[in-house]
Amino acid sequence: MNYIDAFDAPVRNTGQIKLYGPEAFEGMRKVGRLAGAALDMLVPFIKPGVTTDDIDRAVYEFGLDNGALPATLGYRGYRHSCCTSINHVVCHGIPSDRTLREGDIVNVDVTYILDGWHGDTNRMYYVGDVPRKAARLCEVTYESMMRGIAAVKPGASLGDIGAAIQEYAESERCSVVREFCGHGVGLVFHDMPNILHYGRRGEGAKLKQGMIFTIEPMINLGKPGVKILADGWTAVTRDRSLSAQFEHSIGVTADGCEIFTKSPAGLDLPPYA
Ligand code: MF3
Ligand code: CO
Ligand code: CO
């Protein structure tokens, strides 16, 4: 190892997309497990009557209790420890005094920083009993994410991930949001490459062992269009149809990928009870 390699360790930047070694995978494993555990912690907590501020506080305290900092605190002026996106909110819902009501579906998106590594993950929750169409959307969205993850291996292309997600979601008569994508993650929160949740097989950059990124499809029951509310953050469906999202941070291995943010308790998809 020469001087430059030692200086850049544990990250090698070949062109645009960084390649990470075993120390990075260990760091991502640790922070990913913690972020997954935070989403597990919320399972019994999320019920009718709880506010999204309550969720935000629980995420903040769980992080600090475990030596981690929420990456969203102060990120581009954002002042909260997570995003809470209810019903037709696509992503980046801001925690507030809004009370969760029976029948809502809510996404909580947590990113922690531990030893410099960022673990970014989100999951859907049912508030009490939810309408069948809302549950179906969550199931389709989870399966879309998992099909995207299943496409990840060295030699595959970014387009293979997007195509796997889009083909499944659209076969279930749902639509894929285009305005937001997954991203490289690691020592920085949002890095190259963009991970589109739609696309064509064989197109885009080729995946290599050591790449680390998120897959986080946002899937709508209605049309794919979104708009941003006046707060500058909250993204909602233009047609006010329900939207769902799941997110994992993953690393490309020799023969596939490792999911860093898996639920330690096996609470992957609601209903969790
Ligand atoms: N966690 C989100 C993601 O998956 C980013 C949230 S940025 C915030 O990339 F500022 F809105 F919190
Ligand atoms: Co993300
Ligand atoms: Co996220």
Short mmCIF file of C-alpha atoms and ligand atoms in Angstrom, two decimals:
data_model
loop_
_atom_site.label_atom_id
_atom_site.label_comp_id
_atom_site.label_asym_id
_atom_site.label_seq_id
_atom_site.Cartn_x
_atom_site.Cartn_y
_atom_site.Cartn_z
CA MET A 1 0.00 0.00 0.00
CA ASN A 2 1.51 3.33 -1.01
CA TYR A 3 1.08 6.65 0.76
CA ILE A 4 -1.96 7.74 -1.29
CA ASP A 5 -3.77 4.45 -0.67
CA ALA A 6 -3.14 4.73 3.06
CA PHE A 7 -4.40 8.29 3.04
CA ASP A 8 -7.61 7.34 1.24
CA ALA A 9 -8.30 4.21 3.27
CA PRO A 10 -10.89 2.85 3.84
CA VAL A 11 -12.35 4.48 0.72
CA ARG A 12 -11.13 4.17 -2.85
CA ASN A 13 -12.67 6.57 -5.36
CA THR A 14 -12.47 5.04 -8.83
CA GLY A 15 -14.02 7.60 -11.12
CA GLN A 16 -17.32 8.69 -9.67
CA ILE A 17 -18.48 5.85 -7.46
CA LYS A 18 -16.53 5.01 -4.30
CA LEU A 19 -15.51 1.46 -3.49
CA TYR A 20 -15.34 0.49 0.17
CA GLY A 21 -13.37 -2.17 1.99
CA PRO A 22 -14.05 -4.45 4.97
CA GLU A 23 -13.65 -1.71 7.62
CA ALA A 24 -16.35 0.30 5.89
CA PHE A 25 -18.65 -2.71 5.71
CA GLU A 26 -18.11 -3.24 9.45
CA GLY A 27 -18.94 0.43 10.14
CA MET A 28 -22.06 0.26 7.96
CA ARG A 29 -23.12 -3.00 9.63
CA LYS A 30 -22.94 -1.32 13.04
CA VAL A 31 -24.84 1.85 12.17
CA GLY A 32 -27.26 -0.05 9.93
CA ARG A 33 -28.18 -2.41 12.75
CA LEU A 34 -28.79 0.57 15.03
CA ALA A 35 -31.03 2.35 12.50
CA GLY A 36 -32.95 -0.90 11.99
CA ALA A 37 -33.30 -1.28 15.76
CA ALA A 38 -34.72 2.27 15.97
CA LEU A 39 -37.43 1.31 13.47
CA ASP A 40 -38.08 -1.84 15.55
CA MET A 41 -38.35 0.29 18.72
CA LEU A 42 -41.12 2.31 17.03
CA VAL A 43 -43.34 -0.73 16.32
CA PRO A 44 -45.18 -0.79 19.70
CA PHE A 45 -44.90 3.02 19.93
CA ILE A 46 -46.84 3.91 16.76
CA LYS A 47 -50.59 3.84 17.48
CA PRO A 48 -53.58 6.18 17.36
CA GLY A 49 -53.03 9.30 19.49
CA VAL A 50 -49.23 9.48 19.09
CA THR A 51 -47.93 12.61 17.34
CA THR A 52 -45.16 12.63 14.77
CA ASP A 53 -43.23 14.89 17.19
CA ASP A 54 -43.40 12.01 19.70
CA ILE A 55 -41.86 9.71 17.06
CA ASP A 56 -39.15 12.29 16.32
CA ARG A 57 -38.24 12.56 20.00
CA ALA A 58 -38.08 8.77 20.38
CA VAL A 59 -35.75 8.54 17.35
CA TYR A 60 -33.53 11.31 18.74
CA GLU A 61 -33.26 9.76 22.21
CA PHE A 62 -32.70 6.21 20.90
CA GLY A 63 -29.84 7.49 18.76
CA LEU A 64 -28.16 9.47 21.51
CA ASP A 65 -28.59 6.62 24.01
CA ASN A 66 -26.64 4.46 21.58
CA GLY A 67 -23.89 6.94 20.71
CA ALA A 68 -25.34 7.98 17.33
CA LEU A 69 -26.45 11.32 15.92
CA PRO A 70 -29.44 11.74 13.56
CA ALA A 71 -27.95 12.79 10.20
CA THR A 72 -31.01 14.87 9.30
CA LEU A 73 -30.54 17.27 12.28
CA GLY A 74 -29.28 20.47 10.64
CA TYR A 75 -29.05 18.82 7.20
CA ARG A 76 -29.75 21.56 4.60
CA GLY A 77 -31.70 23.45 7.25
CA TYR A 78 -33.84 20.46 8.28
CA ARG A 79 -34.39 20.55 12.06
CA HIS A 80 -35.66 17.08 12.94
CA SER A 81 -34.30 13.61 13.68
CA CYS A 82 -36.40 11.74 11.14
CA CYS A 83 -39.03 12.20 8.42
CA THR A 84 -42.62 11.12 9.07
CA SER A 85 -44.71 10.79 5.91
CA ILE A 86 -48.42 10.05 6.35
CA ASN A 87 -50.85 8.69 3.70
CA HIS A 88 -50.49 10.83 0.54
CA VAL A 89 -47.16 12.27 1.73
CA VAL A 90 -44.51 10.69 -0.49
CA CYS A 91 -41.42 11.57 1.59
CA HIS A 92 -39.76 14.24 3.76
CA GLY A 93 -42.86 14.75 5.95
CA ILE A 94 -41.87 17.01 8.86
CA PRO A 95 -42.62 15.85 12.42
CA SER A 96 -45.26 18.06 14.05
CA ASP A 97 -48.11 17.99 16.55
CA ARG A 98 -50.17 16.03 13.98
CA THR A 99 -51.77 13.09 15.79
CA LEU A 100 -51.81 9.69 14.12
CA ARG A 101 -55.33 8.38 13.51
CA GLU A 102 -56.71 4.86 13.10
CA GLY A 103 -56.35 3.88 9.44
CA ASP A 104 -53.31 6.07 8.65
CA ILE A 105 -50.20 4.58 7.08
CA VAL A 106 -46.99 6.34 8.07
CA ASN A 107 -43.40 6.05 6.90
CA VAL A 108 -40.57 6.81 9.33
CA ASP A 109 -37.17 7.46 7.73
CA VAL A 110 -34.17 7.37 10.05
CA THR A 111 -30.51 8.06 9.27
CA TYR A 112 -27.96 7.77 12.08
CA ILE A 113 -24.27 8.63 12.06
CA LEU A 114 -22.03 6.32 14.10
CA ASP A 115 -18.21 6.54 13.88
CA GLY A 116 -18.74 8.67 10.74
CA TRP A 117 -20.82 6.02 8.92
CA HIS A 118 -24.40 6.78 7.83
CA GLY A 119 -27.15 4.16 8.19
CA ASP A 120 -30.23 5.22 6.21
CA THR A 121 -33.47 3.20 6.35
CA ASN A 122 -37.22 3.62 6.37
CA ARG A 123 -40.29 1.47 6.88
CA MET A 124 -44.09 1.76 6.75
CA TYR A 125 -46.31 1.41 9.84
CA TYR A 126 -50.04 0.80 10.13
CA VAL A 127 -51.89 2.96 12.65
CA GLY A 128 -54.43 0.49 14.03
CA ASP A 129 -56.37 -1.25 11.27
CA VAL A 130 -55.83 0.21 7.80
CA PRO A 131 -57.91 -0.08 4.61
CA ARG A 132 -57.08 -3.10 2.45
CA LYS A 133 -55.87 -0.87 -0.42
CA ALA A 134 -53.37 0.85 1.93
CA ALA A 135 -52.03 -2.50 3.14
CA ARG A 136 -51.77 -3.73 -0.45
CA LEU A 137 -49.76 -0.62 -1.43
CA CYS A 138 -47.33 -1.25 1.45
CA GLU A 139 -46.93 -4.89 0.41
CA VAL A 140 -46.30 -3.94 -3.23
CA THR A 141 -43.76 -1.30 -2.17
CA TYR A 142 -41.85 -3.70 0.11
CA GLU A 143 -41.74 -6.33 -2.63
CA SER A 144 -40.57 -3.67 -5.13
CA MET A 145 -37.65 -2.74 -2.86
CA MET A 146 -36.73 -6.40 -2.32
CA ARG A 147 -36.79 -7.11 -6.08
CA GLY A 148 -34.48 -4.12 -6.59
CA ILE A 149 -32.14 -5.48 -3.91
CA ALA A 150 -32.24 -8.95 -5.49
CA ALA A 151 -30.92 -7.45 -8.74
CA VAL A 152 -27.74 -6.21 -7.03
CA LYS A 153 -24.52 -8.10 -7.79
CA PRO A 154 -21.18 -7.31 -9.44
CA GLY A 155 -21.61 -6.94 -13.21
CA ALA A 156 -25.30 -6.01 -13.02
CA SER A 157 -26.14 -2.43 -13.98
CA LEU A 158 -28.00 0.35 -12.20
CA GLY A 159 -30.76 -0.01 -14.80
CA ASP A 160 -31.35 -3.61 -13.69
CA ILE A 161 -32.31 -2.33 -10.22
CA GLY A 162 -34.71 0.30 -11.57
CA ALA A 163 -36.27 -2.09 -14.07
CA ALA A 164 -36.90 -4.77 -11.41
CA ILE A 165 -38.68 -2.21 -9.23
CA GLN A 166 -40.67 -0.55 -12.01
CA GLU A 167 -41.79 -3.76 -13.72
CA TYR A 168 -43.14 -5.21 -10.48
CA ALA A 169 -44.82 -2.02 -9.20
CA GLU A 170 -46.50 -1.33 -12.55
CA SER A 171 -47.59 -4.97 -12.91
CA GLU A 172 -49.49 -4.36 -9.66
CA ARG A 173 -51.14 -1.24 -11.16
CA CYS A 174 -49.07 1.11 -9.00
CA SER A 175 -46.70 3.89 -10.14
CA VAL A 176 -43.07 4.78 -9.40
CA VAL A 177 -42.17 8.30 -8.20
CA ARG A 178 -39.43 9.79 -10.43
CA GLU A 179 -38.41 12.92 -8.50
CA PHE A 180 -36.53 11.15 -5.70
CA CYS A 181 -34.01 8.36 -5.86
CA GLY A 182 -31.67 6.21 -3.80
CA HIS A 183 -28.07 7.34 -3.37
CA GLY A 184 -24.57 6.38 -2.48
CA VAL A 185 -24.10 6.43 1.30
CA GLY A 186 -21.19 5.93 3.66
CA LEU A 187 -19.02 8.64 5.20
CA VAL A 188 -21.38 11.14 3.53
CA PHE A 189 -25.19 11.10 3.65
CA HIS A 190 -25.97 11.57 -0.05
CA ASP A 191 -23.26 10.54 -2.50
CA MET A 192 -22.92 9.30 -6.07
CA PRO A 193 -24.49 7.34 -7.70
CA ASN A 194 -28.18 8.17 -8.00
CA ILE A 195 -30.21 4.96 -7.77
CA LEU A 196 -33.28 5.43 -9.98
CA HIS A 197 -36.28 3.26 -9.13
CA TYR A 198 -37.24 2.92 -12.78
CA GLY A 199 -35.23 2.19 -15.91
CA ARG A 200 -34.12 -0.34 -18.45
CA ARG A 201 -32.07 -3.49 -17.95
CA GLY A 202 -28.42 -3.17 -18.98
CA GLU A 203 -28.39 0.64 -18.85
CA GLY A 204 -26.37 2.81 -16.49
CA ALA A 205 -23.17 2.18 -14.53
CA LYS A 206 -22.06 -1.38 -13.78
CA LEU A 207 -22.12 -2.47 -10.15
CA LYS A 208 -18.85 -3.43 -8.47
CA GLN A 209 -18.01 -5.14 -5.22
CA GLY A 210 -17.54 -2.48 -2.53
CA MET A 211 -20.20 -0.02 -3.71
CA ILE A 212 -22.54 1.13 -0.93
CA PHE A 213 -25.89 2.77 -1.62
CA THR A 214 -29.57 2.91 -0.69
CA ILE A 215 -32.60 1.53 -2.51
CA GLU A 216 -35.74 3.41 -1.43
CA PRO A 217 -38.62 3.25 -3.92
CA MET A 218 -41.63 5.53 -3.43
CA ILE A 219 -44.71 3.86 -4.95
CA ASN A 220 -48.13 5.49 -5.46
CA LEU A 221 -51.58 3.92 -5.76
CA GLY A 222 -52.52 6.59 -8.31
CA LYS A 223 -50.45 8.64 -10.75
CA PRO A 224 -46.69 9.14 -10.22
CA GLY A 225 -46.73 12.97 -10.04
CA VAL A 226 -45.61 14.75 -6.88
CA LYS A 227 -45.43 18.35 -5.66
CA ILE A 228 -43.55 20.02 -2.81
CA LEU A 229 -45.55 21.94 -0.20
CA ALA A 230 -44.76 25.53 0.84
CA ASP A 231 -42.60 24.31 3.77
CA GLY A 232 -40.02 23.39 1.12
CA TRP A 233 -39.78 19.75 2.26
CA THR A 234 -43.06 17.83 2.29
CA ALA A 235 -43.58 15.94 -0.99
CA VAL A 236 -47.16 14.83 -1.70
CA THR A 237 -48.87 13.02 -4.56
CA ARG A 238 -50.46 15.50 -6.98
CA ASP A 239 -53.64 13.40 -7.16
CA ARG A 240 -53.65 12.89 -3.34
CA SER A 241 -53.47 9.12 -3.81
CA LEU A 242 -51.72 7.05 -1.13
CA SER A 243 -47.94 6.67 -1.32
CA ALA A 244 -45.59 4.22 0.42
CA GLN A 245 -41.82 3.75 0.72
CA PHE A 246 -39.27 1.32 2.13
CA GLU A 247 -35.51 1.90 2.29
CA HIS A 248 -32.40 -0.17 3.00
CA SER A 249 -28.70 0.72 2.92
CA ILE A 250 -26.79 -2.07 1.18
CA GLY A 251 -23.25 -2.98 0.10
CA VAL A 252 -22.28 -4.92 -3.03
CA THR A 253 -20.47 -8.18 -2.16
CA ALA A 254 -18.59 -10.70 -4.33
CA ASP A 255 -21.80 -12.52 -5.28
CA GLY A 256 -24.73 -10.23 -4.38
CA CYS A 257 -25.24 -7.73 -1.62
CA GLU A 258 -25.39 -7.31 2.13
CA ILE A 259 -28.35 -5.43 3.67
CA PHE A 260 -26.93 -3.31 6.49
CA THR A 261 -30.26 -2.00 7.83
CA LYS A 262 -32.23 -5.26 8.19
CA SER A 263 -34.64 -5.32 11.13
CA PRO A 264 -32.80 -7.04 14.01
CA ALA A 265 -36.22 -8.25 15.28
CA GLY A 266 -37.44 -9.46 11.88
CA LEU A 267 -40.08 -6.72 11.67
CA ASP A 268 -39.71 -6.10 7.96
CA LEU A 269 -43.26 -5.48 6.76
CA PRO A 270 -46.46 -4.53 8.65
CA PRO A 271 -48.64 -5.74 10.27
CA TYR A 272 -45.91 -6.29 12.87
CA ALA A 273 -48.13 -7.67 15.64
N1 MF3 B 1 -33.38 9.94 4.80
C1 MF3 B 1 -33.72 10.56 3.54
C2 MF3 B 1 -33.14 9.68 2.49
O1 MF3 B 1 -33.52 8.54 2.44
C3 MF3 B 1 -33.23 11.96 3.46
C4 MF3 B 1 -33.92 12.88 4.38
S1 MF3 B 1 -33.20 14.43 4.28
C5 MF3 B 1 -34.18 15.39 5.28
O2 MF3 B 1 -32.28 9.99 1.71
F1 MF3 B 1 -33.54 16.47 5.44
F2 MF3 B 1 -35.38 15.52 4.73
F3 MF3 B 1 -34.34 14.78 6.45
CO CO B 2 -31.85 7.60 1.60
CO CO B 3 -33.80 7.70 4.31
#
